Amino acid sequence: GENVEQHPSTLSVQEGDSAVIKCTYSDSASNYFPWYKQELGKGPQLIIDIRSNVGEKKDQRIAVTLNKTAKHFSLHITETQPEDSAVYFCAADSPLLTGNQFYFGTGTSLTVIP
Amino acid sequence: DTEVTQTPKHLVMGMTNKKSLKCEQHMGHRAMYWYKQKAKKPPELMFVYSYEKLSINESVPSRFSPECPNSSLLNLHLHALQPEDSALYLCASSQDGVAGEQYFGPGTRLTVT
């Protein structure tokens, strides 16, 4: 079945620096790749997503890139701010799963140091 | 508006209690989900309702009983839970049960004593 690996598990950056989180997946038939941000005590918030017919997508300071050949996708956060501190989860859909199910990565705890 | 609401925010219950978690969305979504999340782990899917019908049950113990009274509401009835069931219970919704964006609620923090 699908396996989504996420790295690193923890990441600390200085405020203003960039942060990059990487995920790899195993099922070449996966088509949809969302990223979620989860702050302490809250539910996951969809922050950006990408579909397999697109290589890159940007939304202000956040961007996601997808390399279908290599089966990996990455989240890029530029000009990080303390409020970016949270746990980030990547996910991938899979035709092996019925319905709208995702395989989630194991999460990255991002700390932005003021 | 991409809001999913959940009540209560926190719940403490004994192993013999019966309680219910509630979830509501007004985005016109036709698929709704229950997830369980343990600390420092990703969400684990429990149930999926698609067009008000239970479409997926991920081998969840019968002490968890979902209900979808209408397309906007989702309940999770709890009975005779175990301490290991303590977790954050998340509700999510999506346009349909086929593919696409899922929006999560804030969760209910459940503690079983």
PDB file of C-alpha atoms in Angstrom:
ATOM      1  CA  GLY A   1       0.000   0.000   0.000  1.00  0.00           C
ATOM      2  CA  GLU A   2       0.897   3.693  -0.016  1.00  0.00           C
ATOM      3  CA  ASN A   3       3.648   4.846   2.317  1.00  0.00           C
ATOM      4  CA  VAL A   4       4.146   8.545   3.014  1.00  0.00           C
ATOM      5  CA  GLU A   5       7.423   9.489   4.671  1.00  0.00           C
ATOM      6  CA  GLN A   6       7.970  12.976   6.063  1.00  0.00           C
ATOM      7  CA  HIS A   7      11.218  14.675   7.066  1.00  0.00           C
ATOM      8  CA  PRO A   8      12.433  16.195   9.249  1.00  0.00           C
ATOM      9  CA  SER A   9      10.431  15.300  12.347  1.00  0.00           C
ATOM     10  CA  THR A  10      11.521  18.522  14.054  1.00  0.00           C
ATOM     11  CA  LEU A  11      12.773  21.770  12.565  1.00  0.00           C
ATOM     12  CA  SER A  12      13.917  24.987  14.220  1.00  0.00           C
ATOM     13  CA  VAL A  13      14.560  28.147  12.226  1.00  0.00           C
ATOM     14  CA  GLN A  14      15.259  31.757  13.028  1.00  0.00           C
ATOM     15  CA  GLU A  15      12.489  34.211  12.333  1.00  0.00           C
ATOM     16  CA  GLY A  16      12.769  35.459   8.768  1.00  0.00           C
ATOM     17  CA  ASP A  17      14.540  32.348   7.494  1.00  0.00           C
ATOM     18  CA  SER A  18      12.958  29.764   5.202  1.00  0.00           C
ATOM     19  CA  ALA A  19      11.677  26.338   6.231  1.00  0.00           C
ATOM     20  CA  VAL A  20      11.398  23.296   3.986  1.00  0.00           C
ATOM     21  CA  ILE A  21       9.564  20.072   4.811  1.00  0.00           C
ATOM     22  CA  LYS A  22       9.793  17.083   2.479  1.00  0.00           C
ATOM     23  CA  CYS A  23       7.538  14.104   1.875  1.00  0.00           C
ATOM     24  CA  THR A  24       7.893  11.055  -0.310  1.00  0.00           C
ATOM     25  CA  TYR A  25       5.164   8.681  -1.382  1.00  0.00           C
ATOM     26  CA  SER A  26       5.195   5.241  -2.951  1.00  0.00           C
ATOM     27  CA  ASP A  27       1.980   4.983  -5.030  1.00  0.00           C
ATOM     28  CA  SER A  28       2.514   6.526  -8.451  1.00  0.00           C
ATOM     29  CA  ALA A  29      -1.260   6.713  -8.887  1.00  0.00           C
ATOM     30  CA  SER A  30      -1.646   9.294  -6.080  1.00  0.00           C
ATOM     31  CA  ASN A  31      -3.121  12.509  -7.463  1.00  0.00           C
ATOM     32  CA  TYR A  32      -3.814  14.876  -4.597  1.00  0.00           C
ATOM     33  CA  PHE A  33      -1.368  16.122  -1.958  1.00  0.00           C
ATOM     34  CA  PRO A  34      -2.622  18.410   0.834  1.00  0.00           C
ATOM     35  CA  TRP A  35      -0.605  20.037   3.605  1.00  0.00           C
ATOM     36  CA  TYR A  36      -2.092  20.646   7.045  1.00  0.00           C
ATOM     37  CA  LYS A  37      -0.907  22.925   9.853  1.00  0.00           C
ATOM     38  CA  GLN A  38      -1.899  21.964  13.375  1.00  0.00           C
ATOM     39  CA  GLU A  39      -1.376  24.404  16.217  1.00  0.00           C
ATOM     40  CA  LEU A  40      -1.380  23.223  19.785  1.00  0.00           C
ATOM     41  CA  GLY A  41      -4.884  22.357  20.970  1.00  0.00           C
ATOM     42  CA  LYS A  42      -6.465  22.884  17.544  1.00  0.00           C
ATOM     43  CA  GLY A  43      -7.573  20.787  14.603  1.00  0.00           C
ATOM     44  CA  PRO A  44      -5.496  20.476  11.417  1.00  0.00           C
ATOM     45  CA  GLN A  45      -5.917  23.414   9.043  1.00  0.00           C
ATOM     46  CA  LEU A  46      -5.582  22.903   5.297  1.00  0.00           C
ATOM     47  CA  ILE A  47      -2.964  25.455   4.221  1.00  0.00           C
ATOM     48  CA  ILE A  48      -2.155  24.458   0.664  1.00  0.00           C
ATOM     49  CA  ASP A  49      -2.602  21.521  -1.678  1.00  0.00           C
ATOM     50  CA  ILE A  50      -1.408  20.406  -5.086  1.00  0.00           C
ATOM     51  CA  ARG A  51      -2.690  18.047  -7.719  1.00  0.00           C
ATOM     52  CA  SER A  52      -0.621  15.787  -9.930  1.00  0.00           C
ATOM     53  CA  ASN A  53      -1.077  17.888 -13.069  1.00  0.00           C
ATOM     54  CA  VAL A  54       0.733  20.843 -11.445  1.00  0.00           C
ATOM     55  CA  GLY A  55       4.409  21.124 -10.505  1.00  0.00           C
ATOM     56  CA  GLU A  56       4.265  24.092  -8.140  1.00  0.00           C
ATOM     57  CA  LYS A  57       1.700  26.182  -6.330  1.00  0.00           C
ATOM     58  CA  LYS A  58       2.194  29.342  -4.286  1.00  0.00           C
ATOM     59  CA  ASP A  59       0.075  31.210  -1.783  1.00  0.00           C
ATOM     60  CA  GLN A  60       1.840  34.245  -0.320  1.00  0.00           C
ATOM     61  CA  ARG A  61       4.709  32.907   1.858  1.00  0.00           C
ATOM     62  CA  ILE A  62       3.811  29.257   1.330  1.00  0.00           C
ATOM     63  CA  ALA A  63       4.618  27.129  -1.692  1.00  0.00           C
ATOM     64  CA  VAL A  64       4.383  23.446  -2.520  1.00  0.00           C
ATOM     65  CA  THR A  65       6.368  21.653  -5.202  1.00  0.00           C
ATOM     66  CA  LEU A  66       5.639  18.230  -6.637  1.00  0.00           C
ATOM     67  CA  ASN A  67       7.985  15.924  -8.512  1.00  0.00           C
ATOM     68  CA  LYS A  68       5.861  13.054  -9.808  1.00  0.00           C
ATOM     69  CA  THR A  69       8.785  11.221 -11.348  1.00  0.00           C
ATOM     70  CA  ALA A  70      10.686  11.103  -8.084  1.00  0.00           C
ATOM     71  CA  LYS A  71       7.467  10.772  -6.058  1.00  0.00           C
ATOM     72  CA  HIS A  72       8.183  13.567  -3.651  1.00  0.00           C
ATOM     73  CA  PHE A  73       6.596  16.848  -2.688  1.00  0.00           C
ATOM     74  CA  SER A  74       7.784  19.656  -0.445  1.00  0.00           C
ATOM     75  CA  LEU A  75       6.391  22.545   1.576  1.00  0.00           C
ATOM     76  CA  HIS A  76       8.334  25.793   1.508  1.00  0.00           C
ATOM     77  CA  ILE A  77       7.659  28.588   3.972  1.00  0.00           C
ATOM     78  CA  THR A  78       9.559  31.825   3.370  1.00  0.00           C
ATOM     79  CA  GLU A  79      10.100  34.742   5.775  1.00  0.00           C
ATOM     80  CA  THR A  80       9.010  32.587   8.700  1.00  0.00           C
ATOM     81  CA  GLN A  81       7.207  34.180  11.623  1.00  0.00           C
ATOM     82  CA  PRO A  82       6.646  32.914  15.189  1.00  0.00           C
ATOM     83  CA  GLU A  83       3.011  32.200  14.331  1.00  0.00           C
ATOM     84  CA  ASP A  84       4.217  29.627  11.789  1.00  0.00           C
ATOM     85  CA  SER A  85       5.279  27.451  14.739  1.00  0.00           C
ATOM     86  CA  ALA A  86       3.090  24.338  14.605  1.00  0.00           C
ATOM     87  CA  VAL A  87       3.063  20.697  13.520  1.00  0.00           C
ATOM     88  CA  TYR A  88       2.780  20.244   9.763  1.00  0.00           C
ATOM     89  CA  PHE A  89       1.389  17.075   8.153  1.00  0.00           C
ATOM     90  CA  CYS A  90       1.634  16.115   4.524  1.00  0.00           C
ATOM     91  CA  ALA A  91      -0.817  13.659   2.996  1.00  0.00           C
ATOM     92  CA  ALA A  92      -1.479  11.807  -0.235  1.00  0.00           C
ATOM     93  CA  ASP A  93      -4.591  10.221  -1.623  1.00  0.00           C
ATOM     94  CA  SER A  94      -4.497   6.775  -3.149  1.00  0.00           C
ATOM     95  CA  PRO A  95      -6.738   4.815  -5.482  1.00  0.00           C
ATOM     96  CA  LEU A  96      -5.970   1.865  -3.230  1.00  0.00           C
ATOM     97  CA  LEU A  97      -8.246   3.496  -0.678  1.00  0.00           C
ATOM     98  CA  THR A  98     -11.986   3.729  -1.132  1.00  0.00           C
ATOM     99  CA  GLY A  99     -13.535   7.135  -0.912  1.00  0.00           C
ATOM    100  CA  ASN A 100     -11.636  10.287  -0.050  1.00  0.00           C
ATOM    101  CA  GLN A 101      -9.024   8.799   2.253  1.00  0.00           C
ATOM    102  CA  PHE A 102      -5.506  10.038   2.797  1.00  0.00           C
ATOM    103  CA  TYR A 103      -2.249   8.552   3.895  1.00  0.00           C
ATOM    104  CA  PHE A 104      -0.690  11.042   6.312  1.00  0.00           C
ATOM    105  CA  GLY A 105       2.964  11.682   6.959  1.00  0.00           C
ATOM    106  CA  THR A 106       4.213  11.442  10.530  1.00  0.00           C
ATOM    107  CA  GLY A 107       4.390  15.212  11.035  1.00  0.00           C
ATOM    108  CA  THR A 108       7.049  17.906  11.385  1.00  0.00           C
ATOM    109  CA  SER A 109       7.174  20.085  14.478  1.00  0.00           C
ATOM    110  CA  LEU A 110       8.327  23.523  13.304  1.00  0.00           C
ATOM    111  CA  THR A 111       9.612  26.074  15.796  1.00  0.00           C
ATOM    112  CA  VAL A 112      10.327  29.616  14.633  1.00  0.00           C
ATOM    113  CA  ILE A 113      12.677  31.349  17.043  1.00  0.00           C
ATOM    114  CA  PRO A 114      12.046  35.103  17.420  1.00  0.00           C
TER     115      PRO A 114
ATOM    116  CA  ASP B   1     -16.504  29.816   4.884  1.00  0.00           C
ATOM    117  CA  THR B   2     -14.709  26.543   5.631  1.00  0.00           C
ATOM    118  CA  GLU B   3     -15.859  26.077   9.199  1.00  0.00           C
ATOM    119  CA  VAL B   4     -16.545  22.779  10.891  1.00  0.00           C
ATOM    120  CA  THR B   5     -17.711  23.095  14.490  1.00  0.00           C
ATOM    121  CA  GLN B   6     -17.450  20.479  17.219  1.00  0.00           C
ATOM    122  CA  THR B   7     -18.913  20.236  20.698  1.00  0.00           C
ATOM    123  CA  PRO B   8     -17.909  19.840  23.419  1.00  0.00           C
ATOM    124  CA  LYS B   9     -14.309  21.099  23.328  1.00  0.00           C
ATOM    125  CA  HIS B  10     -13.363  18.937  26.288  1.00  0.00           C
ATOM    126  CA  LEU B  11     -15.002  15.844  27.764  1.00  0.00           C
ATOM    127  CA  VAL B  12     -14.090  13.755  30.768  1.00  0.00           C
ATOM    128  CA  MET B  13     -16.019  10.534  31.195  1.00  0.00           C
ATOM    129  CA  GLY B  14     -15.878   7.396  33.253  1.00  0.00           C
ATOM    130  CA  MET B  15     -15.692   3.965  31.721  1.00  0.00           C
ATOM    131  CA  THR B  16     -19.375   3.297  32.420  1.00  0.00           C
ATOM    132  CA  ASN B  17     -20.697   6.581  31.040  1.00  0.00           C
ATOM    133  CA  LYS B  18     -22.514   7.221  27.782  1.00  0.00           C
ATOM    134  CA  LYS B  19     -21.744  10.472  26.000  1.00  0.00           C
ATOM    135  CA  SER B  20     -21.946  11.924  22.498  1.00  0.00           C
ATOM    136  CA  LEU B  21     -19.706  14.129  20.406  1.00  0.00           C
ATOM    137  CA  LYS B  22     -21.295  16.475  17.884  1.00  0.00           C
ATOM    138  CA  CYS B  23     -20.078  17.943  14.626  1.00  0.00           C
ATOM    139  CA  GLU B  24     -21.724  20.431  12.282  1.00  0.00           C
ATOM    140  CA  GLN B  25     -20.878  22.000   8.927  1.00  0.00           C
ATOM    141  CA  HIS B  26     -22.832  24.384   6.723  1.00  0.00           C
ATOM    142  CA  MET B  27     -20.676  24.259   3.610  1.00  0.00           C
ATOM    143  CA  GLY B  28     -23.043  21.938   1.753  1.00  0.00           C
ATOM    144  CA  HIS B  29     -20.501  19.146   1.970  1.00  0.00           C
ATOM    145  CA  ARG B  30     -21.854  15.644   1.459  1.00  0.00           C
ATOM    146  CA  ALA B  31     -19.046  13.661   3.100  1.00  0.00           C
ATOM    147  CA  MET B  32     -18.181  13.782   6.797  1.00  0.00           C
ATOM    148  CA  TYR B  33     -15.459  11.988   8.729  1.00  0.00           C
ATOM    149  CA  TRP B  34     -14.466  11.027  12.246  1.00  0.00           C
ATOM    150  CA  TYR B  35     -10.759  10.785  13.078  1.00  0.00           C
ATOM    151  CA  LYS B  36      -8.925   9.900  16.268  1.00  0.00           C
ATOM    152  CA  GLN B  37      -5.613  11.597  17.007  1.00  0.00           C
ATOM    153  CA  LYS B  38      -3.136  10.647  19.686  1.00  0.00           C
ATOM    154  CA  ALA B  39      -0.455  13.063  20.847  1.00  0.00           C
ATOM    155  CA  LYS B  40       2.319  13.693  18.308  1.00  0.00           C
ATOM    156  CA  LYS B  41       0.677  11.387  15.741  1.00  0.00           C
ATOM    157  CA  PRO B  42      -1.248  12.039  12.536  1.00  0.00           C
ATOM    158  CA  PRO B  43      -5.040  11.640  12.497  1.00  0.00           C
ATOM    159  CA  GLU B  44      -6.354   8.088  12.122  1.00  0.00           C
ATOM    160  CA  LEU B  45      -9.553   7.610  10.155  1.00  0.00           C
ATOM    161  CA  MET B  46     -12.446   5.977  12.025  1.00  0.00           C
ATOM    162  CA  PHE B  47     -15.607   6.479   9.948  1.00  0.00           C
ATOM    163  CA  VAL B  48     -16.740   8.093   6.713  1.00  0.00           C
ATOM    164  CA  TYR B  49     -20.276   9.110   5.840  1.00  0.00           C
ATOM    165  CA  SER B  50     -20.996   9.865   2.219  1.00  0.00           C
ATOM    166  CA  TYR B  51     -24.430  11.267   1.343  1.00  0.00           C
ATOM    167  CA  GLU B  52     -25.567  10.391   4.873  1.00  0.00           C
ATOM    168  CA  LYS B  53     -24.673   6.731   4.484  1.00  0.00           C
ATOM    169  CA  LEU B  54     -21.841   5.042   6.342  1.00  0.00           C
ATOM    170  CA  SER B  55     -19.334   4.195   3.638  1.00  0.00           C
ATOM    171  CA  ILE B  56     -16.216   3.364   5.620  1.00  0.00           C
ATOM    172  CA  ASN B  57     -15.742   1.853   9.075  1.00  0.00           C
ATOM    173  CA  GLU B  58     -12.082   1.292   9.796  1.00  0.00           C
ATOM    174  CA  SER B  59     -12.634  -1.691  12.113  1.00  0.00           C
ATOM    175  CA  VAL B  60     -13.526   0.577  14.990  1.00  0.00           C
ATOM    176  CA  PRO B  61     -14.723  -1.114  18.223  1.00  0.00           C
ATOM    177  CA  SER B  62     -18.484  -1.109  18.739  1.00  0.00           C
ATOM    178  CA  ARG B  63     -18.135   1.129  21.804  1.00  0.00           C
ATOM    179  CA  PHE B  64     -17.906   3.923  19.207  1.00  0.00           C
ATOM    180  CA  SER B  65     -21.170   4.384  17.295  1.00  0.00           C
ATOM    181  CA  PRO B  66     -21.477   7.029  14.568  1.00  0.00           C
ATOM    182  CA  GLU B  67     -24.693   8.650  13.423  1.00  0.00           C
ATOM    183  CA  CYS B  68     -25.457  11.082  10.610  1.00  0.00           C
ATOM    184  CA  PRO B  69     -28.923  12.590  11.218  1.00  0.00           C
ATOM    185  CA  ASN B  70     -28.671  14.838   8.138  1.00  0.00           C
ATOM    186  CA  SER B  71     -26.110  16.170   5.691  1.00  0.00           C
ATOM    187  CA  SER B  72     -24.935  18.899   8.095  1.00  0.00           C
ATOM    188  CA  LEU B  73     -24.645  16.919  11.312  1.00  0.00           C
ATOM    189  CA  LEU B  74     -22.480  14.068  12.497  1.00  0.00           C
ATOM    190  CA  ASN B  75     -22.521  12.465  15.938  1.00  0.00           C
ATOM    191  CA  LEU B  76     -20.243   9.987  17.645  1.00  0.00           C
ATOM    192  CA  HIS B  77     -21.872   8.074  20.496  1.00  0.00           C
ATOM    193  CA  LEU B  78     -19.521   6.752  23.142  1.00  0.00           C
ATOM    194  CA  HIS B  79     -20.216   3.917  25.578  1.00  0.00           C
ATOM    195  CA  ALA B  80     -18.060   1.832  27.896  1.00  0.00           C
ATOM    196  CA  LEU B  81     -14.835   3.411  26.732  1.00  0.00           C
ATOM    197  CA  GLN B  82     -11.370   2.433  27.920  1.00  0.00           C
ATOM    198  CA  PRO B  83      -8.622   4.765  29.180  1.00  0.00           C
ATOM    199  CA  GLU B  84      -6.676   4.110  25.964  1.00  0.00           C
ATOM    200  CA  ASP B  85      -9.526   5.759  24.051  1.00  0.00           C
ATOM    201  CA  SER B  86      -8.436   9.103  25.479  1.00  0.00           C
ATOM    202  CA  ALA B  87      -7.461  11.231  22.496  1.00  0.00           C
ATOM    203  CA  LEU B  88      -8.430  14.217  20.351  1.00  0.00           C
ATOM    204  CA  TYR B  89     -11.465  13.331  18.234  1.00  0.00           C
ATOM    205  CA  LEU B  90     -11.626  15.274  15.004  1.00  0.00           C
ATOM    206  CA  CYS B  91     -14.481  15.740  12.605  1.00  0.00           C
ATOM    207  CA  ALA B  92     -13.874  16.705   8.977  1.00  0.00           C
ATOM    208  CA  SER B  93     -15.961  17.306   5.897  1.00  0.00           C
ATOM    209  CA  SER B  94     -15.424  17.417   2.148  1.00  0.00           C
ATOM    210  CA  GLN B  95     -17.458  18.215  -0.929  1.00  0.00           C
ATOM    211  CA  ASP B  96     -18.096  14.555  -1.578  1.00  0.00           C
ATOM    212  CA  GLY B  97     -16.678  11.191  -0.611  1.00  0.00           C
ATOM    213  CA  VAL B  98     -14.610  10.751  -3.752  1.00  0.00           C
ATOM    214  CA  ALA B  99     -11.664  13.134  -3.737  1.00  0.00           C
ATOM    215  CA  GLY B 100     -10.525  16.572  -2.676  1.00  0.00           C
ATOM    216  CA  GLU B 101     -10.097  18.965   0.192  1.00  0.00           C
ATOM    217  CA  GLN B 102     -11.023  17.898   3.697  1.00  0.00           C
ATOM    218  CA  TYR B 103     -11.679  20.561   6.316  1.00  0.00           C
ATOM    219  CA  PHE B 104     -11.216  19.694   9.961  1.00  0.00           C
ATOM    220  CA  GLY B 105     -12.989  20.952  13.036  1.00  0.00           C
ATOM    221  CA  PRO B 106     -11.154  21.991  16.215  1.00  0.00           C
ATOM    222  CA  GLY B 107     -11.676  18.598  17.844  1.00  0.00           C
ATOM    223  CA  THR B 108     -12.984  17.292  21.152  1.00  0.00           C
ATOM    224  CA  ARG B 109     -10.334  16.438  23.735  1.00  0.00           C
ATOM    225  CA  LEU B 110     -11.637  13.255  25.391  1.00  0.00           C
ATOM    226  CA  THR B 111     -10.290  11.875  28.645  1.00  0.00           C
ATOM    227  CA  VAL B 112     -11.551   8.509  29.885  1.00  0.00           C
ATOM    228  CA  THR B 113     -11.008   7.912  33.594  1.00  0.00           C
TER     229      THR B 113
END
